[in-house]
Amino acid sequence: MNFYVRRIAFYIVTLWAAISLNFLLPRLLPGDPAAIMLGKLRRANGGRPLSEETIQTITSILGAEKGMSLWDQYIAYWSRLLHGDLGISSTRYPATVTDLIAAALPWTVVLVGTATVISFAIGLIVGAWVGWKRGTALDHLVPLTTFLQSIPYFWLALVLVAVFSVQLGLLPIVGGYDVFEFPAGPEFSWAFFVSAVEHAILPAATIIISSVGGWLLGMRNMMVSTMSEDYVVTAEAKGLTPGRIRTRYAARNAAIPSLAGFGIALGFVVAGSVVMEQVFSYPGIGKLLIQAIQGLDYALMQGVFLVITLTVLAANFIMDLLYGLIDPRVRHNG
């Protein structure tokens, strides 16, 4: 029980520190980000005056409100966060940051999350088999996947586009869906679903090819190390079948360290693959972040960074709790 209390307390403090830092950073920047944002919003609004609510939101999120102490601003900032108010985007005025993130988040979570899970599963299964068959021709998979992992994201993405989109014409080049198949209402559209899957194949393949080598190598090395443990040798001496020794004794214990890395990888799913989304012009969080940086959209940048931070913390917190259940030694030593 003490293990879980310590972990919960640690993540509560970390969450408070992350949100507080997100509050302080704009106020430590040279100049006045709030004034810059308000100027851009007025230009985006055709020079017409902004509503008092918009001005208060921007100053609360990014700068100092007149007549308010820093502590009062901090309390107001927490209040707005708890109500889901992350400000107004200057590059897409009058859209709110919350709406923009909510629109981009599902695309990144589905694509990058699915690709991460597939990559992890392939690396774990193949790595366990290569480790079990160490010293055979299967070991050649290790340098091959390591080489693929060393290829830069953007270069691999461009190669896939050149081969499968330009030369063969099998898959779309850019975007997340065919604009002509976008559903007009809330009802499900099978044509839109098929279009979204087709547009996701190349981005997902880029992520899988670039990341499977790390999972495979880690699992293979842990499998080789586990095969020399006393409990595996004892199982072999008892005459258990090789399949049972491989799955129940060796692979099961060798996979434990990979689960920690998988939790961290899941935490960064929301961050997306910024380069990949930019190359494929995929409508996810990564592309949204690039657009915010290019347009100096402080409120949108701050909102995206906050969502990414919260997601990473949540994923690590969940994996910490699960890791304590999977491996009792962590609870006793933690």
mmCIF file of C-alpha atoms in Angstrom:
data_model
loop_
_atom_site.group_PDB
_atom_site.id
_atom_site.type_symbol
_atom_site.label_atom_id
_atom_site.label_comp_id
_atom_site.label_asym_id
_atom_site.label_seq_id
_atom_site.Cartn_x
_atom_site.Cartn_y
_atom_site.Cartn_z
ATOM 1 C CA MET A 1 0.000 0.000 0.000
ATOM 2 C CA ASN A 2 2.866 2.399 0.798
ATOM 3 C CA PHE A 3 4.169 1.935 -2.758
ATOM 4 C CA TYR A 4 0.902 3.130 -4.298
ATOM 5 C CA VAL A 5 0.565 6.047 -1.853
ATOM 6 C CA ARG A 6 4.077 7.238 -2.723
ATOM 7 C CA ARG A 7 3.464 6.949 -6.448
ATOM 8 C CA ILE A 8 0.142 8.796 -6.276
ATOM 9 C CA ALA A 9 1.706 11.568 -4.181
ATOM 10 C CA PHE A 10 4.634 11.837 -6.603
ATOM 11 C CA TYR A 11 2.378 12.238 -9.644
ATOM 12 C CA ILE A 12 0.115 14.752 -7.898
ATOM 13 C CA VAL A 13 3.135 16.930 -7.129
ATOM 14 C CA THR A 14 4.472 16.476 -10.685
ATOM 15 C CA LEU A 15 1.083 17.420 -12.149
ATOM 16 C CA TRP A 16 0.946 20.567 -10.028
ATOM 17 C CA ALA A 17 4.511 21.495 -11.053
ATOM 18 C CA ALA A 18 3.791 20.947 -14.776
ATOM 19 C CA ILE A 19 0.645 23.094 -14.753
ATOM 20 C CA SER A 20 2.353 25.789 -12.660
ATOM 21 C CA LEU A 21 5.278 25.881 -15.087
ATOM 22 C CA ASN A 22 2.827 26.174 -17.970
ATOM 23 C CA PHE A 23 1.347 29.201 -16.170
ATOM 24 C CA LEU A 24 4.699 30.869 -15.477
ATOM 25 C CA LEU A 25 6.495 30.390 -18.815
ATOM 26 C CA PRO A 26 4.499 32.960 -20.842
ATOM 27 C CA ARG A 27 4.927 35.470 -18.014
ATOM 28 C CA LEU A 28 8.702 34.975 -18.059
ATOM 29 C CA LEU A 29 9.021 35.558 -21.813
ATOM 30 C CA PRO A 30 10.451 38.879 -22.977
ATOM 31 C CA GLY A 31 7.722 41.244 -24.133
ATOM 32 C CA ASP A 32 4.021 40.601 -23.641
ATOM 33 C CA PRO A 33 2.702 37.433 -25.367
ATOM 34 C CA ALA A 34 -0.850 38.404 -24.421
ATOM 35 C CA ALA A 35 -0.537 41.785 -26.188
ATOM 36 C CA ILE A 36 0.942 40.070 -29.259
ATOM 37 C CA MET A 37 -1.921 37.552 -29.305
ATOM 38 C CA LEU A 38 -4.564 40.269 -28.913
ATOM 39 C CA GLY A 39 -3.004 42.244 -31.777
ATOM 40 C CA LYS A 40 -3.089 39.212 -34.049
ATOM 41 C CA LEU A 41 -6.671 38.469 -33.057
ATOM 42 C CA ARG A 42 -7.724 42.026 -33.908
ATOM 43 C CA ARG A 43 -6.114 41.699 -37.340
ATOM 44 C CA ALA A 44 -7.792 38.304 -37.857
ATOM 45 C CA ASN A 45 -11.090 39.941 -36.859
ATOM 46 C CA GLY A 46 -10.719 42.598 -39.521
ATOM 47 C CA GLY A 47 -9.757 45.331 -37.071
ATOM 48 C CA ARG A 48 -13.052 45.110 -35.201
ATOM 49 C CA PRO A 49 -12.877 45.277 -31.386
ATOM 50 C CA LEU A 50 -12.703 41.996 -29.491
ATOM 51 C CA SER A 51 -15.192 40.944 -26.876
ATOM 52 C CA GLU A 52 -14.305 41.544 -23.245
ATOM 53 C CA GLU A 53 -14.509 37.788 -22.609
ATOM 54 C CA THR A 54 -11.895 37.085 -25.309
ATOM 55 C CA ILE A 55 -9.540 39.715 -23.869
ATOM 56 C CA GLN A 56 -9.919 38.323 -20.346
ATOM 57 C CA THR A 57 -9.323 34.766 -21.537
ATOM 58 C CA ILE A 58 -6.119 35.639 -23.411
ATOM 59 C CA THR A 59 -4.705 37.745 -20.565
ATOM 60 C CA SER A 60 -5.580 35.051 -18.033
ATOM 61 C CA ILE A 61 -3.878 32.328 -20.049
ATOM 62 C CA LEU A 62 -0.844 34.216 -21.332
ATOM 63 C CA GLY A 63 -0.259 37.417 -19.390
ATOM 64 C CA ALA A 64 -0.975 39.672 -16.470
ATOM 65 C CA GLU A 65 -4.482 40.935 -15.902
ATOM 66 C CA LYS A 66 -4.711 44.542 -14.776
ATOM 67 C CA GLY A 67 -5.282 44.987 -11.076
ATOM 68 C CA MET A 68 -4.620 41.332 -10.265
ATOM 69 C CA SER A 69 -1.705 39.972 -8.293
ATOM 70 C CA LEU A 70 0.275 37.018 -9.577
ATOM 71 C CA TRP A 71 -1.448 34.782 -7.027
ATOM 72 C CA ASP A 72 -4.914 35.911 -8.170
ATOM 73 C CA GLN A 73 -3.886 35.268 -11.779
ATOM 74 C CA TYR A 74 -2.702 31.804 -10.776
ATOM 75 C CA ILE A 75 -6.055 30.994 -9.140
ATOM 76 C CA ALA A 76 -7.939 32.334 -12.179
ATOM 77 C CA TYR A 77 -5.714 30.235 -14.453
ATOM 78 C CA TRP A 78 -6.569 27.054 -12.527
ATOM 79 C CA SER A 79 -10.241 27.976 -12.619
ATOM 80 C CA ARG A 80 -10.200 28.327 -16.406
ATOM 81 C CA LEU A 81 -8.292 25.064 -16.815
ATOM 82 C CA LEU A 82 -10.801 23.189 -14.682
ATOM 83 C CA HIS A 83 -13.551 24.557 -16.938
ATOM 84 C CA GLY A 84 -11.665 23.431 -20.075
ATOM 85 C CA ASP A 85 -10.864 26.986 -21.183
ATOM 86 C CA LEU A 86 -7.450 27.057 -22.898
ATOM 87 C CA GLY A 87 -7.933 30.329 -24.732
ATOM 88 C CA ILE A 88 -8.581 31.472 -28.314
ATOM 89 C CA SER A 89 -6.386 30.561 -31.285
ATOM 90 C CA SER A 90 -4.976 33.558 -33.139
ATOM 91 C CA THR A 91 -4.215 31.596 -36.307
ATOM 92 C CA ARG A 92 -7.726 30.151 -36.533
ATOM 93 C CA TYR A 93 -9.775 32.860 -34.856
ATOM 94 C CA PRO A 94 -12.461 32.613 -33.494
ATOM 95 C CA ALA A 95 -11.891 28.878 -32.869
ATOM 96 C CA THR A 96 -10.992 27.948 -29.296
ATOM 97 C CA VAL A 97 -7.847 26.000 -28.439
ATOM 98 C CA THR A 98 -9.973 23.322 -26.772
ATOM 99 C CA ASP A 99 -11.985 22.736 -29.956
ATOM 100 C CA LEU A 100 -8.872 22.571 -32.151
ATOM 101 C CA ILE A 101 -7.158 20.068 -29.863
ATOM 102 C CA ALA A 102 -10.350 18.010 -29.568
ATOM 103 C CA ALA A 103 -10.580 17.841 -33.371
ATOM 104 C CA ALA A 104 -6.920 16.818 -33.886
ATOM 105 C CA LEU A 105 -6.502 14.498 -30.891
ATOM 106 C CA PRO A 106 -8.523 11.485 -32.160
ATOM 107 C CA TRP A 107 -6.521 11.350 -35.404
ATOM 108 C CA THR A 108 -3.205 11.161 -33.553
ATOM 109 C CA VAL A 109 -4.404 8.782 -30.843
ATOM 110 C CA VAL A 110 -5.898 6.296 -33.320
ATOM 111 C CA LEU A 111 -3.011 6.395 -35.804
ATOM 112 C CA VAL A 112 0.029 6.645 -33.525
ATOM 113 C CA GLY A 113 -1.573 4.540 -30.781
ATOM 114 C CA THR A 114 -2.461 1.696 -33.150
ATOM 115 C CA ALA A 115 0.949 1.833 -34.831
ATOM 116 C CA THR A 116 2.718 1.817 -31.443
ATOM 117 C CA VAL A 117 0.748 -1.206 -30.227
ATOM 118 C CA ILE A 118 1.398 -3.100 -33.492
ATOM 119 C CA SER A 119 5.100 -2.249 -33.383
ATOM 120 C CA PHE A 120 5.365 -3.336 -29.747
ATOM 121 C CA ALA A 121 3.521 -6.626 -30.388
ATOM 122 C CA ILE A 122 5.653 -7.473 -33.432
ATOM 123 C CA GLY A 123 8.886 -6.586 -31.631
ATOM 124 C CA LEU A 124 7.930 -8.596 -28.553
ATOM 125 C CA ILE A 125 6.809 -11.731 -30.404
ATOM 126 C CA VAL A 126 9.597 -11.766 -32.992
ATOM 127 C CA GLY A 127 12.211 -10.732 -30.412
ATOM 128 C CA ALA A 128 11.199 -13.588 -28.120
ATOM 129 C CA TRP A 129 11.455 -16.064 -31.001
ATOM 130 C CA VAL A 130 14.845 -14.706 -32.154
ATOM 131 C CA GLY A 131 16.145 -14.877 -28.574
ATOM 132 C CA TRP A 132 14.886 -18.453 -28.225
ATOM 133 C CA LYS A 133 16.615 -19.380 -31.509
ATOM 134 C CA ARG A 134 19.769 -17.399 -30.743
ATOM 135 C CA GLY A 135 22.782 -18.215 -32.865
ATOM 136 C CA THR A 136 20.650 -19.172 -35.887
ATOM 137 C CA ALA A 137 19.918 -17.321 -39.106
ATOM 138 C CA LEU A 138 17.092 -15.477 -37.323
ATOM 139 C CA ASP A 139 19.710 -13.354 -35.589
ATOM 140 C CA HIS A 140 20.155 -11.504 -38.902
ATOM 141 C CA LEU A 141 16.837 -9.802 -38.201
ATOM 142 C CA VAL A 142 18.502 -7.765 -35.456
ATOM 143 C CA PRO A 143 20.919 -5.744 -37.661
ATOM 144 C CA LEU A 144 18.232 -5.407 -40.356
ATOM 145 C CA THR A 145 15.625 -3.895 -38.040
ATOM 146 C CA THR A 146 18.292 -1.794 -36.307
ATOM 147 C CA PHE A 147 19.274 -0.370 -39.696
ATOM 148 C CA LEU A 148 15.640 0.471 -40.465
ATOM 149 C CA GLN A 149 15.355 2.130 -37.070
ATOM 150 C CA SER A 150 18.346 4.356 -37.828
ATOM 151 C CA ILE A 151 16.724 5.773 -40.976
ATOM 152 C CA PRO A 152 15.353 9.297 -40.343
ATOM 153 C CA TYR A 153 11.548 9.484 -40.137
ATOM 154 C CA PHE A 154 11.162 12.053 -42.886
ATOM 155 C CA TRP A 155 13.426 10.175 -45.331
ATOM 156 C CA LEU A 156 11.613 6.872 -44.786
ATOM 157 C CA ALA A 157 8.261 8.631 -45.192
ATOM 158 C CA LEU A 158 9.379 10.222 -48.457
ATOM 159 C CA VAL A 159 10.619 6.855 -49.773
ATOM 160 C CA LEU A 160 7.287 5.196 -48.971
ATOM 161 C CA VAL A 161 5.405 8.025 -50.670
ATOM 162 C CA ALA A 162 7.647 7.842 -53.751
ATOM 163 C CA VAL A 163 7.182 4.073 -54.096
ATOM 164 C CA PHE A 164 3.588 3.374 -53.080
ATOM 165 C CA SER A 165 1.929 6.674 -53.989
ATOM 166 C CA VAL A 166 3.887 8.207 -56.865
ATOM 167 C CA GLN A 167 5.255 5.138 -58.665
ATOM 168 C CA LEU A 168 2.597 2.495 -57.950
ATOM 169 C CA GLY A 169 -0.344 4.802 -57.253
ATOM 170 C CA LEU A 170 -1.707 2.450 -54.599
ATOM 171 C CA LEU A 171 -2.118 4.806 -51.645
ATOM 172 C CA PRO A 172 -2.894 8.510 -51.085
ATOM 173 C CA ILE A 173 -0.003 10.925 -50.734
ATOM 174 C CA VAL A 174 -1.181 13.399 -48.094
ATOM 175 C CA GLY A 175 -4.060 14.119 -45.725
ATOM 176 C CA GLY A 176 -6.092 12.033 -43.319
ATOM 177 C CA TYR A 177 -9.112 11.382 -45.541
ATOM 178 C CA ASP A 178 -10.717 12.153 -48.876
ATOM 179 C CA VAL A 179 -12.513 15.494 -48.485
ATOM 180 C CA PHE A 180 -15.280 14.298 -50.817
ATOM 181 C CA GLU A 181 -16.055 11.397 -48.450
ATOM 182 C CA PHE A 182 -16.303 13.506 -45.291
ATOM 183 C CA PRO A 183 -19.683 12.764 -43.644
ATOM 184 C CA ALA A 184 -22.148 15.652 -43.654
ATOM 185 C CA GLY A 185 -23.784 14.561 -40.378
ATOM 186 C CA PRO A 186 -23.063 12.516 -37.273
ATOM 187 C CA GLU A 187 -24.031 9.243 -38.961
ATOM 188 C CA PHE A 188 -21.338 6.678 -39.735
ATOM 189 C CA SER A 189 -19.992 6.670 -43.281
ATOM 190 C CA TRP A 190 -18.315 3.480 -44.491
ATOM 191 C CA ALA A 191 -16.729 5.302 -47.449
ATOM 192 C CA PHE A 192 -15.165 7.838 -45.071
ATOM 193 C CA PHE A 193 -13.845 5.037 -42.830
ATOM 194 C CA VAL A 194 -12.223 3.270 -45.792
ATOM 195 C CA SER A 195 -10.720 6.560 -46.951
ATOM 196 C CA ALA A 196 -9.289 7.265 -43.481
ATOM 197 C CA VAL A 197 -7.747 3.780 -43.311
ATOM 198 C CA GLU A 198 -6.151 4.174 -46.745
ATOM 199 C CA HIS A 199 -4.647 7.532 -45.762
ATOM 200 C CA ALA A 200 -3.327 6.069 -42.476
ATOM 201 C CA ILE A 201 -1.459 3.101 -43.989
ATOM 202 C CA LEU A 202 1.725 4.919 -45.030
ATOM 203 C CA PRO A 203 2.042 7.052 -41.843
ATOM 204 C CA ALA A 204 1.450 3.962 -39.700
ATOM 205 C CA ALA A 205 3.973 1.953 -41.734
ATOM 206 C CA THR A 206 6.538 4.717 -41.180
ATOM 207 C CA ILE A 207 6.097 4.513 -37.411
ATOM 208 C CA ILE A 208 6.134 0.697 -37.297
ATOM 209 C CA ILE A 209 9.211 0.292 -39.498
ATOM 210 C CA SER A 210 11.108 2.960 -37.559
ATOM 211 C CA SER A 211 10.308 1.650 -34.077
ATOM 212 C CA VAL A 212 9.985 -2.142 -34.274
ATOM 213 C CA GLY A 213 13.773 -2.613 -34.212
ATOM 214 C CA GLY A 214 14.118 -1.221 -30.678
ATOM 215 C CA TRP A 215 11.423 -3.510 -29.249
ATOM 216 C CA LEU A 216 12.851 -6.537 -31.085
ATOM 217 C CA LEU A 217 16.421 -5.935 -29.930
ATOM 218 C CA GLY A 218 15.413 -5.308 -26.325
ATOM 219 C CA MET A 219 13.220 -8.404 -26.150
ATOM 220 C CA ARG A 220 15.814 -10.573 -27.860
ATOM 221 C CA ASN A 221 18.550 -9.566 -25.402
ATOM 222 C CA MET A 222 16.278 -10.040 -22.377
ATOM 223 C CA MET A 223 15.221 -13.441 -23.711
ATOM 224 C CA VAL A 224 18.848 -14.560 -24.044
ATOM 225 C CA SER A 225 19.575 -13.340 -20.516
ATOM 226 C CA THR A 226 16.481 -15.017 -19.081
ATOM 227 C CA MET A 227 17.333 -18.360 -20.689
ATOM 228 C CA SER A 228 20.307 -18.683 -18.328
ATOM 229 C CA GLU A 229 18.257 -18.059 -15.159
ATOM 230 C CA ASP A 230 17.950 -20.829 -12.591
ATOM 231 C CA TYR A 231 14.170 -21.188 -12.907
ATOM 232 C CA VAL A 232 14.455 -21.789 -16.672
ATOM 233 C CA VAL A 233 17.233 -24.363 -16.167
ATOM 234 C CA THR A 234 15.092 -26.050 -13.499
ATOM 235 C CA ALA A 235 12.102 -26.138 -15.838
ATOM 236 C CA GLU A 236 14.239 -27.783 -18.524
ATOM 237 C CA ALA A 237 15.534 -30.315 -15.978
ATOM 238 C CA LYS A 238 11.940 -31.200 -15.038
ATOM 239 C CA GLY A 239 11.284 -32.149 -18.640
ATOM 240 C CA LEU A 240 8.732 -29.448 -19.453
ATOM 241 C CA THR A 241 7.968 -28.948 -23.131
ATOM 242 C CA PRO A 242 10.061 -26.326 -24.972
ATOM 243 C CA GLY A 243 6.928 -24.374 -25.899
ATOM 244 C CA ARG A 244 5.844 -24.079 -22.274
ATOM 245 C CA ILE A 245 9.320 -23.066 -21.127
ATOM 246 C CA ARG A 246 9.483 -20.441 -23.871
ATOM 247 C CA THR A 247 6.114 -18.816 -23.175
ATOM 248 C CA ARG A 248 5.403 -19.425 -19.475
ATOM 249 C CA TYR A 249 8.899 -19.053 -18.040
ATOM 250 C CA ALA A 250 11.288 -17.262 -20.409
ATOM 251 C CA ALA A 251 9.176 -14.866 -22.516
ATOM 252 C CA ARG A 252 6.842 -13.937 -19.678
ATOM 253 C CA ASN A 253 9.695 -12.708 -17.476
ATOM 254 C CA ALA A 254 11.750 -11.261 -20.321
ATOM 255 C CA ALA A 255 8.828 -9.038 -21.355
ATOM 256 C CA ILE A 256 8.575 -7.233 -17.992
ATOM 257 C CA PRO A 257 11.262 -4.571 -18.717
ATOM 258 C CA SER A 258 9.690 -3.891 -22.132
ATOM 259 C CA LEU A 259 6.369 -3.049 -20.478
ATOM 260 C CA ALA A 260 7.933 -0.028 -18.784
ATOM 261 C CA GLY A 261 9.185 1.247 -22.125
ATOM 262 C CA PHE A 262 5.792 0.545 -23.672
ATOM 263 C CA GLY A 263 4.116 2.695 -21.027
ATOM 264 C CA ILE A 264 6.424 5.594 -21.833
ATOM 265 C CA ALA A 265 5.788 5.102 -25.570
ATOM 266 C CA LEU A 266 2.029 5.185 -24.982
ATOM 267 C CA GLY A 267 2.439 8.382 -23.012
ATOM 268 C CA PHE A 268 4.022 10.052 -26.021
ATOM 269 C CA VAL A 269 1.270 8.844 -28.374
ATOM 270 C CA VAL A 270 -0.581 12.135 -27.961
ATOM 271 C CA ALA A 271 2.558 14.043 -28.882
ATOM 272 C CA GLY A 272 2.292 12.210 -32.168
ATOM 273 C CA SER A 273 5.076 11.908 -34.679
ATOM 274 C CA VAL A 274 5.536 15.556 -35.557
ATOM 275 C CA VAL A 275 7.785 14.958 -38.556
ATOM 276 C CA MET A 276 5.598 12.150 -39.897
ATOM 277 C CA GLU A 277 2.408 14.203 -39.611
ATOM 278 C CA GLN A 278 4.095 17.149 -41.298
ATOM 279 C CA VAL A 279 5.358 15.031 -44.218
ATOM 280 C CA PHE A 280 1.969 13.414 -44.795
ATOM 281 C CA SER A 281 0.016 16.577 -43.833
ATOM 282 C CA TYR A 282 -1.887 14.367 -41.415
ATOM 283 C CA PRO A 283 -4.489 16.279 -39.335
ATOM 284 C CA GLY A 284 -3.142 15.326 -35.901
ATOM 285 C CA ILE A 285 -1.641 17.008 -32.851
ATOM 286 C CA GLY A 286 1.853 17.090 -34.375
ATOM 287 C CA LYS A 287 0.717 19.062 -37.417
ATOM 288 C CA LEU A 288 -1.351 21.346 -35.178
ATOM 289 C CA LEU A 289 1.732 22.060 -33.070
ATOM 290 C CA ILE A 290 3.833 22.896 -36.141
ATOM 291 C CA GLN A 291 1.145 25.306 -37.362
ATOM 292 C CA ALA A 292 0.965 26.946 -33.928
ATOM 293 C CA ILE A 293 4.745 27.447 -33.842
ATOM 294 C CA GLN A 294 4.875 28.810 -37.380
ATOM 295 C CA GLY A 295 2.049 31.250 -36.618
ATOM 296 C CA LEU A 296 3.379 32.188 -33.145
ATOM 297 C CA ASP A 297 0.029 31.112 -31.735
ATOM 298 C CA TYR A 298 0.994 31.197 -28.040
ATOM 299 C CA ALA A 299 -2.341 30.009 -26.683
ATOM 300 C CA LEU A 300 -2.465 27.021 -29.029
ATOM 301 C CA MET A 301 1.171 26.107 -28.322
ATOM 302 C CA GLN A 302 0.566 26.304 -24.587
ATOM 303 C CA GLY A 303 -2.595 24.205 -24.850
ATOM 304 C CA VAL A 304 -0.913 21.497 -26.926
ATOM 305 C CA PHE A 305 2.099 21.323 -24.600
ATOM 306 C CA LEU A 306 -0.221 21.059 -21.600
ATOM 307 C CA VAL A 307 -2.246 18.212 -23.126
ATOM 308 C CA ILE A 308 0.936 16.346 -24.077
ATOM 309 C CA THR A 309 2.359 16.778 -20.563
ATOM 310 C CA LEU A 310 -0.830 15.584 -18.883
ATOM 311 C CA THR A 311 -1.059 12.557 -21.165
ATOM 312 C CA VAL A 312 2.551 11.521 -20.552
ATOM 313 C CA LEU A 313 2.033 11.805 -16.794
ATOM 314 C CA ALA A 314 -1.236 9.828 -16.934
ATOM 315 C CA ALA A 315 0.297 7.035 -19.023
ATOM 316 C CA ASN A 316 3.328 6.743 -16.760
ATOM 317 C CA PHE A 317 1.117 6.766 -13.670
ATOM 318 C CA ILE A 318 -1.028 3.916 -15.000
ATOM 319 C CA MET A 319 2.028 1.898 -16.043
ATOM 320 C CA ASP A 320 3.625 2.453 -12.626
ATOM 321 C CA LEU A 321 0.565 0.969 -10.949
ATOM 322 C CA LEU A 322 0.358 -1.940 -13.395
ATOM 323 C CA TYR A 323 4.090 -2.584 -13.087
ATOM 324 C CA GLY A 324 3.663 -2.908 -9.342
ATOM 325 C CA LEU A 325 0.987 -5.544 -9.915
ATOM 326 C CA ILE A 326 3.004 -7.448 -12.522
ATOM 327 C CA ASP A 327 6.305 -7.471 -10.617
ATOM 328 C CA PRO A 328 5.900 -7.671 -6.792
ATOM 329 C CA ARG A 329 9.606 -6.841 -6.359
ATOM 330 C CA VAL A 330 8.861 -3.254 -7.388
ATOM 331 C CA ARG A 331 6.370 -2.832 -4.541
ATOM 332 C CA HIS A 332 8.822 -4.159 -1.976
ATOM 333 C CA ASN A 333 11.783 -2.151 -3.246
ATOM 334 C CA GLY A 334 9.901 1.010 -4.331
#
